[in-house]
One Martini backbone bead per residue (centre of mass of N, CA, C, O) as a GRO file, in nm:
protein
  320
    1MET     BB    1  -8.512 -10.597  -0.885
    2ALA     BB    2  -8.334 -10.516  -0.638
    3SER     BB    3  -8.304 -10.805  -0.525
    4GLU     BB    4  -8.172 -10.932  -0.774
    5LYS     BB    5  -7.922 -10.757  -0.779
    6ALA     BB    6  -7.821 -10.834  -0.497
    7SER     BB    7  -7.789 -11.139  -0.543
    8ILE     BB    8  -7.587 -11.121  -0.774
    9ALA     BB    9  -7.367 -10.968  -0.620
   10ASN     BB   10  -7.327 -11.197  -0.411
   11VAL     BB   11  -7.239 -11.426  -0.605
   12LEU     BB   12  -6.968 -11.260  -0.687
   13LEU     BB   13  -6.821 -11.176  -0.420
   14ARG     BB   14  -6.711 -10.889  -0.459
   15GLY     BB   15  -6.624 -10.942  -0.766
   16GLU     BB   16  -6.468 -10.980  -1.058
   17SER     BB   17  -6.624 -11.079  -1.364
   18ARG     BB   18  -6.579 -11.269  -1.634
   19MET     BB   19  -6.746 -11.237  -1.908
   20PRO     BB   20  -6.920 -11.392  -2.116
   21ARG     BB   21  -7.049 -11.457  -2.392
   22PRO     BB   22  -7.288 -11.427  -2.593
   23GLY     BB   23  -7.557 -11.632  -2.443
   24TYR     BB   24  -7.501 -11.691  -2.126
   25CYS     BB   25  -7.730 -11.531  -2.034
   26LYS     BB   26  -8.012 -11.607  -1.786
   27SER     BB   27  -8.093 -11.303  -1.738
   28ALA     BB   28  -8.263 -10.999  -1.755
   29SER     BB   29  -8.009 -10.857  -1.576
   30CYS     BB   30  -7.732 -10.848  -1.735
   31SER     BB   31  -7.650 -10.548  -1.744
   32ASP     BB   32  -7.658 -10.504  -1.434
   33LEU     BB   33  -7.439 -10.715  -1.369
   34ILE     BB   34  -7.202 -10.574  -1.502
   35GLY     BB   35  -7.211 -10.321  -1.327
   36GLY     BB   36  -7.185 -10.464  -1.051
   37SER     BB   37  -6.910 -10.596  -1.109
   38ARG     BB   38  -6.747 -10.329  -1.143
   39ASN     BB   39  -6.818 -10.200  -0.860
   40SER     BB   40  -6.688 -10.447  -0.689
   41GLN     BB   41  -6.373 -10.417  -0.733
   42LYS     BB   42  -6.307 -10.236  -0.471
   43HIS     BB   43  -6.376 -10.492  -0.245
   44SER     BB   44  -6.190 -10.709  -0.414
   45ASP     BB   45  -5.945 -10.978  -0.510
   46HIS     BB   46  -6.151 -11.165  -0.625
   47LYS     BB   47  -6.170 -11.403  -0.900
   48ALA     BB   48  -6.429 -11.498  -1.145
   49ASN     BB   49  -6.540 -11.671  -1.448
   50GLY     BB   50  -6.814 -11.697  -1.363
   51PHE     BB   51  -7.169 -11.713  -1.418
   52SER     BB   52  -7.446 -11.559  -1.248
   53ALA     BB   53  -7.790 -11.663  -1.161
   54SER     BB   54  -8.131 -11.621  -1.093
   55LYS     BB   55  -8.375 -11.905  -1.072
   56ASP     BB   56  -8.627 -12.007  -0.909
   57HIS     BB   57  -8.456 -12.000  -0.634
   58ARG     BB   58  -8.200 -12.070  -0.825
   59GLN     BB   59  -7.885 -12.107  -0.896
   60GLU     BB   60  -7.681 -12.014  -1.187
   61VAL     BB   61  -7.373 -12.151  -1.309
   62THR     BB   62  -7.146 -12.036  -1.568
   63VAL     BB   63  -6.866 -12.220  -1.715
   64ILE     BB   64  -6.561 -12.267  -1.836
   65GLU     BB   65  -6.348 -12.489  -1.888
   66PHE     BB   66  -6.070 -12.435  -1.663
   67GLN     BB   67  -6.204 -12.237  -1.489
   68GLU     BB   68  -6.368 -12.026  -1.267
   69ALA     BB   69  -6.576 -12.067  -0.964
   70ILE     BB   70  -6.869 -11.968  -0.768
   71LEU     BB   71  -7.028 -12.102  -0.481
   72ALA     BB   72  -7.309 -11.963  -0.335
   73CYS     BB   73  -7.418 -11.908   0.005
   74LYS     BB   74  -7.739 -11.777   0.087
   75THR     BB   75  -7.686 -11.665   0.407
   76PRO     BB   76  -7.638 -11.584   0.692
   77LYS     BB   77  -7.419 -11.507   0.898
   78LYS     BB   78  -7.162 -11.638   1.047
   79THR     BB   79  -7.119 -11.835   1.330
   80THR     BB   80  -6.978 -12.015   1.587
   81SER     BB   81  -7.238 -12.231   1.571
   82SER     BB   82  -7.213 -12.293   1.288
   83ARG     BB   83  -7.304 -12.535   1.029
   84LEU     BB   84  -7.128 -12.654   0.734
   85GLU     BB   85  -7.257 -12.787   0.414
   86TRP     BB   86  -7.156 -12.959   0.116
   87LYS     BB   87  -7.348 -13.085  -0.173
   88LYS     BB   88  -7.387 -13.335  -0.420
   89VAL     BB   89  -7.656 -13.376  -0.647
   90GLY     BB   90  -7.794 -13.692  -0.768
   91GLN     BB   91  -7.809 -14.017  -0.762
   92GLY     BB   92  -7.646 -13.908  -0.529
   93VAL     BB   93  -7.465 -13.818  -0.229
   94SER     BB   94  -7.198 -13.583  -0.197
   95LEU     BB   95  -6.926 -13.464  -0.035
   96VAL     BB   96  -6.756 -13.142  -0.021
   97TYR     BB   97  -6.832 -13.015   0.272
   98TYR     BB   98  -6.681 -13.136   0.583
   99GLN     BB   99  -6.576 -13.058   0.883
  100GLN     BB  100  -6.407 -12.809   0.777
  101ALA     BB  101  -6.368 -12.970   0.483
  102LEU     BB  102  -6.259 -13.064   0.195
  103GLN     BB  103  -6.347 -13.297  -0.051
  104GLY     BB  104  -6.163 -13.477  -0.234
  105ASP     BB  105  -6.055 -13.303  -0.520
  106PHE     BB  106  -6.112 -13.020  -0.378
  107LYS     BB  107  -5.855 -12.985  -0.207
  108ASP     BB  108  -5.662 -12.894  -0.472
  109ARG     BB  109  -5.908 -12.687  -0.636
  110ALA     BB  110  -6.013 -12.549  -0.365
  111GLU     BB  111  -6.196 -12.291  -0.172
  112MET     BB  112  -6.282 -12.108   0.115
  113ILE     BB  113  -6.534 -11.827   0.125
  114ASP     BB  114  -6.675 -11.858   0.373
  115PHE     BB  115  -6.961 -12.015   0.233
  116ASN     BB  116  -6.786 -12.042  -0.021
  117ILE     BB  117  -6.693 -12.186  -0.337
  118ARG     BB  118  -6.370 -12.202  -0.498
  119ILE     BB  119  -6.309 -12.298  -0.823
  120LYS     BB  120  -6.011 -12.313  -1.008
  121ASN     BB  121  -6.072 -12.599  -1.185
  122VAL     BB  122  -6.300 -12.668  -1.403
  123THR     BB  123  -6.493 -12.953  -1.478
  124ARG     BB  124  -6.729 -13.152  -1.633
  125SER     BB  125  -6.776 -13.324  -1.363
  126ASP     BB  126  -6.892 -13.069  -1.193
  127ALA     BB  127  -7.152 -13.086  -1.303
  128GLY     BB  128  -7.441 -12.966  -1.124
  129GLU     BB  129  -7.591 -13.011  -0.806
  130TYR     BB  130  -7.587 -12.789  -0.527
  131ARG     BB  131  -7.579 -12.798  -0.153
  132CYS     BB  132  -7.635 -12.585   0.114
  133GLU     BB  133  -7.587 -12.628   0.478
  134VAL     BB  134  -7.725 -12.447   0.759
  135SER     BB  135  -7.665 -12.483   1.110
  136ALA     BB  136  -7.839 -12.360   1.412
  137PRO     BB  137  -7.889 -12.274   1.727
  138THR     BB  138  -8.195 -12.219   1.902
  139GLU     BB  139  -8.462 -12.167   2.103
  140GLN     BB  140  -8.640 -12.373   1.913
  141GLY     BB  141  -8.373 -12.496   1.792
  142GLN     BB  142  -8.279 -12.631   1.502
  143ASN     BB  143  -8.148 -12.448   1.228
  144LEU     BB  144  -8.226 -12.488   0.878
  145GLN     BB  145  -8.040 -12.399   0.580
  146GLU     BB  146  -8.091 -12.364   0.220
  147ASP     BB  147  -7.898 -12.394  -0.097
  148THR     BB  148  -7.904 -12.372  -0.458
  149VAL     BB  149  -7.669 -12.492  -0.720
  150MET     BB  150  -7.618 -12.463  -1.072
  151LEU     BB  151  -7.371 -12.627  -1.267
  152GLU     BB  152  -7.234 -12.511  -1.578
  153VAL     BB  153  -7.031 -12.664  -1.835
  154LEU     BB  154  -6.836 -12.542  -2.084
  155VAL     BB  155  -6.754 -12.712  -2.400
  156ALA     BB  156  -6.545 -12.783  -2.631
  157PRO     BB  157  -6.491 -12.931  -2.903
  158ALA     BB  158  -6.386 -13.195  -3.056
  159VAL     BB  159  -6.273 -13.403  -3.276
  160PRO     BB  160  -6.445 -13.504  -3.522
  161ALA     BB  161  -6.630 -13.754  -3.674
  162CYS     BB  162  -6.560 -13.866  -4.009
  163GLU     BB  163  -6.756 -13.959  -4.310
  164VAL     BB  164  -6.575 -14.050  -4.616
  165PRO     BB  165  -6.588 -14.153  -4.917
  166THR     BB  166  -6.358 -14.249  -5.163
  167SER     BB  167  -6.579 -14.400  -5.364
  168VAL     BB  168  -6.804 -14.310  -5.635
  169MET     BB  169  -7.098 -14.291  -5.824
  170THR     BB  170  -7.274 -14.155  -6.044
  171GLY     BB  171  -7.613 -14.086  -5.928
  172SER     BB  172  -7.577 -14.125  -5.636
  173VAL     BB  173  -7.635 -14.164  -5.291
  174VAL     BB  174  -7.468 -13.946  -5.055
  175GLU     BB  175  -7.308 -13.961  -4.722
  176LEU     BB  176  -7.190 -13.727  -4.483
  177ARG     BB  177  -7.036 -13.751  -4.158
  178CYS     BB  178  -7.077 -13.563  -3.837
  179GLN     BB  179  -6.930 -13.595  -3.490
  180ASP     BB  180  -6.988 -13.477  -3.148
  181LYS     BB  181  -6.971 -13.563  -2.775
  182GLU     BB  182  -6.849 -13.299  -2.592
  183GLY     BB  183  -7.003 -13.057  -2.649
  184ASN     BB  184  -7.094 -12.747  -2.455
  185PRO     BB  185  -7.289 -12.692  -2.640
  186ALA     BB  186  -7.415 -12.814  -2.902
  187PRO     BB  187  -7.291 -12.844  -3.200
  188GLU     BB  188  -7.213 -12.722  -3.509
  189TYR     BB  189  -7.203 -12.798  -3.869
  190ILE     BB  190  -6.935 -12.769  -4.116
  191TRP     BB  191  -6.874 -12.799  -4.452
  192PHE     BB  192  -6.583 -12.873  -4.662
  193LYS     BB  193  -6.447 -12.784  -4.995
  194ASP     BB  194  -6.143 -12.717  -5.070
  195GLY     BB  195  -6.175 -12.484  -4.826
  196THR     BB  196  -6.487 -12.449  -4.874
  197SER     BB  197  -6.778 -12.337  -4.761
  198LEU     BB  198  -7.094 -12.511  -4.687
  199LEU     BB  199  -7.307 -12.315  -4.580
  200GLY     BB  200  -7.545 -12.288  -4.354
  201ASN     BB  201  -7.857 -12.234  -4.196
  202PRO     BB  202  -7.891 -12.110  -3.884
  203LYS     BB  203  -8.205 -12.117  -3.858
  204GLY     BB  204  -8.287 -12.401  -4.003
  205GLY     BB  205  -8.017 -12.610  -4.026
  206THR     BB  206  -8.030 -12.587  -4.347
  207HIS     BB  207  -7.881 -12.657  -4.683
  208ASN     BB  208  -7.970 -12.595  -5.014
  209ASN     BB  209  -7.884 -12.761  -5.318
  210SER     BB  210  -7.864 -12.893  -5.629
  211SER     BB  211  -7.667 -13.141  -5.493
  212TYR     BB  212  -7.719 -13.061  -5.182
  213THR     BB  213  -7.760 -13.138  -4.816
  214MET     BB  214  -7.725 -12.943  -4.509
  215ASN     BB  215  -7.695 -13.037  -4.158
  216THR     BB  216  -7.599 -12.854  -3.874
  217LYS     BB  217  -7.708 -13.052  -3.647
  218SER     BB  218  -7.620 -13.354  -3.757
  219GLY     BB  219  -7.381 -13.350  -3.993
  220ILE     BB  220  -7.524 -13.391  -4.278
  221LEU     BB  221  -7.414 -13.470  -4.613
  222GLN     BB  222  -7.626 -13.468  -4.902
  223PHE     BB  223  -7.637 -13.651  -5.211
  224ASN     BB  224  -7.880 -13.713  -5.445
  225MET     BB  225  -7.686 -13.654  -5.723
  226ILE     BB  226  -7.395 -13.730  -5.799
  227SER     BB  227  -7.097 -13.580  -5.938
  228LYS     BB  228  -6.796 -13.512  -6.073
  229MET     BB  229  -6.779 -13.218  -5.934
  230ASP     BB  230  -6.775 -13.349  -5.627
  231SER     BB  231  -6.492 -13.377  -5.626
  232GLY     BB  232  -6.282 -13.397  -5.324
  233GLU     BB  233  -6.199 -13.227  -5.026
  234TYR     BB  234  -6.322 -13.322  -4.701
  235TYR     BB  235  -6.448 -13.130  -4.415
  236CYS     BB  236  -6.524 -13.083  -4.062
  237GLU     BB  237  -6.690 -12.842  -3.840
  238ALA     BB  238  -6.700 -12.788  -3.493
  239ARG     BB  239  -6.928 -12.551  -3.324
  240ASN     BB  240  -6.930 -12.317  -3.053
  241SER     BB  241  -6.917 -12.072  -2.798
  242VAL     BB  242  -6.618 -12.182  -2.720
  243GLY     BB  243  -6.544 -12.347  -2.999
  244HIS     BB  244  -6.329 -12.522  -3.249
  245ARG     BB  245  -6.324 -12.818  -3.468
  246ARG     BB  246  -6.147 -13.043  -3.696
  247CYS     BB  247  -6.117 -13.265  -3.944
  248PRO     BB  248  -5.961 -13.439  -4.154
  249GLY     BB  249  -5.906 -13.460  -4.473
  250LYS     BB  250  -6.098 -13.614  -4.748
  251ARG     BB  251  -6.107 -13.804  -5.033
  252MET     BB  252  -6.348 -13.776  -5.309
  253GLN     BB  253  -6.434 -14.001  -5.569
  254VAL     BB  254  -6.597 -13.947  -5.886
  255ASP     BB  255  -6.731 -14.183  -6.097
  256VAL     BB  256  -6.812 -14.272  -6.409
  257LEU     BB  257  -7.079 -14.422  -6.552
  258ASN     BB  258  -7.046 -14.700  -6.780
  259ILE     BB  259  -7.289 -14.798  -6.983
  260SER     BB  260  -7.159 -14.933  -7.230
  261GLY     BB  261  -6.981 -15.131  -7.071
  262ILE     BB  262  -7.211 -15.281  -6.933
  263ILE     BB  263  -7.351 -15.379  -7.189
  264ALA     BB  264  -7.110 -15.534  -7.308
  265THR     BB  265  -7.082 -15.732  -7.074
  266VAL     BB  266  -7.363 -15.859  -7.094
  267VAL     BB  267  -7.337 -15.964  -7.380
  268VAL     BB  268  -7.091 -16.149  -7.337
  269VAL     BB  269  -7.216 -16.330  -7.120
  270ALA     BB  270  -7.458 -16.425  -7.290
  271PHE     BB  271  -7.289 -16.556  -7.515
  272VAL     BB  272  -7.137 -16.765  -7.342
  273ILE     BB  273  -7.392 -16.907  -7.237
  274SER     BB  274  -7.502 -16.990  -7.515
  275VAL     BB  275  -7.261 -17.159  -7.613
  276CYS     BB  276  -7.266 -17.367  -7.382
  277GLY     BB  277  -7.554 -17.468  -7.436
  278LEU     BB  278  -7.511 -17.562  -7.734
  279SER     BB  279  -7.282 -17.762  -7.678
  280THR     BB  280  -7.443 -17.951  -7.499
  281CYS     BB  281  -7.662 -18.026  -7.706
  282TYR     BB  282  -7.471 -18.142  -7.924
  283ALA     BB  283  -7.350 -18.369  -7.750
  284GLN     BB  284  -7.612 -18.520  -7.697
  285ARG     BB  285  -7.685 -18.578  -7.995
  286LYS     BB  286  -7.408 -18.737  -8.055
  287GLY     BB  287  -7.355 -18.923  -7.783
  288TYR     BB  288  -7.123 -18.868  -7.580
  289PHE     BB  289  -7.258 -18.945  -7.308
  290SER     BB  290  -7.347 -19.244  -7.384
  291LYS     BB  291  -7.063 -19.359  -7.459
  292GLU     BB  292  -6.939 -19.318  -7.185
  293THR     BB  293  -7.137 -19.510  -7.041
  294SER     BB  294  -7.069 -19.763  -7.203
  295PHE     BB  295  -6.769 -19.766  -7.133
  296GLN     BB  296  -6.813 -19.801  -6.827
  297LYS     BB  297  -6.964 -20.074  -6.848
  298GLY     BB  298  -6.711 -20.208  -7.036
  299SER     BB  299  -6.508 -20.224  -6.826
  300PRO     BB  300  -6.274 -20.406  -6.659
  301ALA     BB  301  -6.387 -20.363  -6.377
  302SER     BB  302  -6.663 -20.500  -6.434
  303LYS     BB  303  -6.550 -20.774  -6.518
  304VAL     BB  304  -6.407 -20.844  -6.257
  305THR     BB  305  -6.653 -20.841  -6.086
  306THR     BB  306  -6.805 -21.068  -6.236
  307MET     BB  307  -6.586 -21.288  -6.200
  308SER     BB  308  -6.581 -21.286  -5.895
  309GLU     BB  309  -6.872 -21.379  -5.851
  310ASN     BB  310  -6.853 -21.647  -6.007
  311ASP     BB  311  -6.625 -21.774  -5.846
  312PHE     BB  312  -6.768 -21.769  -5.578
  313LYS     BB  313  -7.002 -21.950  -5.658
  314HIS     BB  314  -6.832 -22.197  -5.742
  315THR     BB  315  -6.684 -22.244  -5.477
  316LYS     BB  316  -6.927 -22.278  -5.300
  317SER     BB  317  -7.037 -22.525  -5.453
  318PHE     BB  318  -6.785 -22.709  -5.413
  319ILE     BB  319  -6.789 -22.727  -5.109
  320ILE     BB  320  -7.076 -22.853  -5.085
   0.00000   0.00000   0.00000
């Protein structure tokens, strides 16, 4: 326990750390860390908003986006012959500190304090695994020491994307959807109707009502059999331990399904189809269609055609 407290105090770099909200602490000695941070205020003017803890021989630093964080390299004191490098490890390896200079965009928003990197303005793209490497010549040869720091960046949700139908019919199954892709940790979702929260159950993640079911994890509000009373303005709020945002309200109108009107329409359509069918049968019986055919057969056009063929035959015979 004493060694753990000492390592945590070293991570904070003898500075006062603005502690995150409840739930950020990832170490069993969180209360001891708070006390150690306060006591260290006397020895340094450097302040960092990140929270650090040791876990399985690897440091974990948690910080809110756009605040400050310190990545501490826990190695023996630096000597004149020591060589320090910081690298970010992911799909590839990128240099952060090399040949006594910060690299990339860290030049403008970070500084070195002894072996440690102080990031002044952390962004979500900074999240990942960092490794410091310290090499120094010894009698036995080159001595290499490494330390690993995992940086987690907490991000407030953005304005969630909400799907609310404008018009539905009573008795149907309707789903309202809400989603945010930026928040870290993943946000929970709360739906509101006319400014009133349809609060979910934080433990189970769902809230059941006689007319709807709300899942605070997926952001789906489902009406199993929607009624006229469910008409109103709906909006969703995404929230996590960093912040909360909501989407603009949208009006959903629930219209009553007119059963009698539908039956009347079906009857009228069936009547029209029946009348058309009877009219066709009556015309066939009276021979209207056969007379028209006979008229077409006896038309002048057919006679002209017949006469033309006869004349052609007669002329052909005369020539021969």
